[in-house]
Amino acid sequence: MELNARAWLVLAFAHVRVPELQQLLAQFGGIDEIVSQQPSSLKAAGLADEKCMSIVSPDEQRIEAAIAWLADESHHIVPYGESDYPDLLAQIPGPPLLLYINGNPDVLHLPSLAIIGSRNPTQGGVRNATDFSRHLARCGFAIVSGLAQGIDAAEHRGALDVDGRTVALLGHGVDRVYPAANRDLAHAIATNGALVSEYPLGARPERWHFPERNRLISGCSLGTLVIEAARRSGSLITARLAADQGREVFALPGSIHNPLARGCHALIRQGAKLAETADDIITELAPLTGHLLQSTTDSASENGPSPALDDDYVDLLRFLSHDPVTIDELAAQSSLTIEQLSSMLLILELHGEVESLSGGRYALTG
Amino acid sequence: MELNARAWLVLAFAHVRVPELQQLLAQFGGIDEIVSQQPSSLKAAGLADEKCMSIVSPDEQRIEAAIAWLADESHHIVPYGESDYPDLLAQIPGPPLLLYINGNPDVLHLPSLAIIGSRNPTQGGVRNATDFSRHLARCGFAIVSGLAQGIDAAEHRGALDVDGRTVALLGHGVDRVYPAANRDLAHAIATNGALVSEYPLGARPERWHFPERNRLISGCSLGTLVIEAARRSGSLITARLAADQGREVFALPGSIHNPLARGCHALIRQGAKLAETADDIITELAPLTGHLLQSTTDSASENGPSPALDDDYVDLLRFLSHDPVTIDELAAQSSLTIEQLSSMLLILELHGEVESLSGGRYALTG
């Protein structure tokens, strides 16, 4: 993969966008072919001079540094169009050409919910973020956010509290931590989920990165839940992006005397779903979750044996009984990974076939 | 009017419904003619035997008692189809044949808002009911409710606090007070607004009266605001009646941890307008208010000189300047009553022509 990584890094450093990539692929056939073209050919394919020159004369030192970074087993790049690239993210306008990931890229294929909100929430807001995150992470959702102070930090921690999966989309290189207060949290997320960025290694947390980054928070999630937000706030922009991307938007109502409920109320007036409990969210996302998993399984199946989706679930049900088993035991018995099991058990639970019990154990219902 | 009152009481005691009344009027021409018919004629007009007999042989003692009650200048009966009968109430399915009123019947022609909610609200709910009621009563709205404990009592008191108008629709005779704890409040409402019932004098607060009564709370109001309500509660039934009657429904959101916010959230999900401030309500009702007042003025004008609506407002503006005046001073200068002035000033305020100042004073804006 190293040579291929080099080619993707060359294109990423040249700021090639996905539509340009598609044009170049149509013309030249493959990534390796693109990066070995003459400037004139690239230009003839519609690429701007600057990008042509950057492809032909890449910053080798920077590429070497990135490839060295990739030597760590938790460091990954995931290019657009590859099977590791999240389906949901591929569907948004302006998808990133390349994702830099520190952690486990598989978590980006779990059913996912973005939880967003104020950097200066009330204590009640922090408690709600933690509670919703714990509950939904326990149900198998990956909890997605931006590693900011306040609501973001509370929900990342909530998911980690229950051994759940959580994803942080960053407005800077994944090799940096910002804000510094979240250093330990970032480390825990990399270990139990993923730190993800479209910005190159070393990129600073520039102010203009964050609105751009917000489209990825909503974009890699089935839905976005706003916990507490002021009337004019980044959270409301992210929620609007989610709606524009055709994703579900949920908002928690609150006291009319809480200024941070105003943003949520504004969203509800604009059509966001009013959420009182985690079940309100699960009910809405369950059908979408099934769909996502199906398409994920389909694309994954290109690289291996491809049993029909239904058979997968029937097989899994055979390993389950009314005696609770842990997900680790299921992984040992079946040919499925923890991540696959986690998604599939959620679906079965949503369909009432399986119930999740304390201690991460599962059993047939009834 | 006494003879006419007798005839209306005869029909009311016979439980004649409005569609039956209309049929009888079409056949016999007038109320006095109806009550002097033979039973066979009434039966031929489609009335049930029992109702025919009750009209022909009324309970004279009960009628005498009601007529004696009417001798008090604050006691009134307002029959369907008369100009005193509230326009909004005439529009609902199943309007009452007769209203018994203790207080001022004119307040039923003010722009009106029902405020409803739990009999066991939180302290926050009581505070919100009081605040919204005070603000909206100060703006000229009559505040309508059911004289129950809790939210009802708080908002009736809120309106009275600011010398506003408030209307209590009762599930028993207007000559009774229920619950007993609200005796002083009922007295104050009769003095500064109106106690209203469709049930005859002496009628007890039967359990089945209250759902019936609820249709009148929403029915005589432009909109209904729900402050705090449980998921299954009378308030939600009233709110549904309001929606069925084509009236605006507003609900206050609250903490997801407050069980009495659940009913409000359910309403918001079903399409009720989320209200954070009194202005949210005024903005929605302002256009309807204009319409109501116009139609009220039109029907009132049948009994007197009928200047065009616009001229009325132009005349009133002549009495106003940038020096604040009280509504009493305006009443002394103009030929308008306090009630008329109160409605018209609200309209002018909503149109930005007039501003209301402390101490119930008004001045031209700007």
mmCIF file of C-alpha atoms in Angstrom, chain B residues 2 6 21 42 57 67 72 78-79 98 119 138 223 228 259 273 276 300 324 331 354:
data_model
loop_
_atom_site.group_PDB
_atom_site.id
_atom_site.type_symbol
_atom_site.label_atom_id
_atom_site.label_comp_id
_atom_site.label_asym_id
_atom_site.label_seq_id
_atom_site.Cartn_x
_atom_site.Cartn_y
_atom_site.Cartn_z
ATOM 1 C CA GLU B 2 -87.277 39.702 30.821
ATOM 2 C CA ARG B 6 -87.878 33.510 30.157
ATOM 3 C CA LEU B 21 -82.980 26.018 17.693
ATOM 4 C CA LEU B 42 -92.856 21.180 18.132
ATOM 5 C CA SER B 57 -94.650 22.556 30.768
ATOM 6 C CA ILE B 67 -84.942 35.449 36.525
ATOM 7 C CA ASP B 72 -78.185 41.541 39.862
ATOM 8 C CA VAL B 78 -76.235 35.474 26.596
ATOM 9 C CA PRO B 79 -78.151 33.357 24.066
ATOM 10 C CA LEU B 98 -77.003 29.878 26.380
ATOM 11 C CA ARG B 119 -53.426 21.344 38.568
ATOM 12 C CA ARG B 138 -51.172 43.974 29.833
ATOM 13 C CA GLY B 223 -55.300 30.411 20.743
ATOM 14 C CA GLU B 228 -47.087 22.428 31.887
ATOM 15 C CA PRO B 259 -42.486 15.082 33.589
ATOM 16 C CA LYS B 273 -46.151 26.260 18.062
ATOM 17 C CA GLU B 276 -40.542 30.871 24.409
ATOM 18 C CA ALA B 300 -71.888 45.282 16.952
ATOM 19 C CA PRO B 324 -48.990 59.526 27.448
ATOM 20 C CA ALA B 331 -62.727 56.912 27.248
ATOM 21 C CA VAL B 354 -49.024 53.207 19.546
#
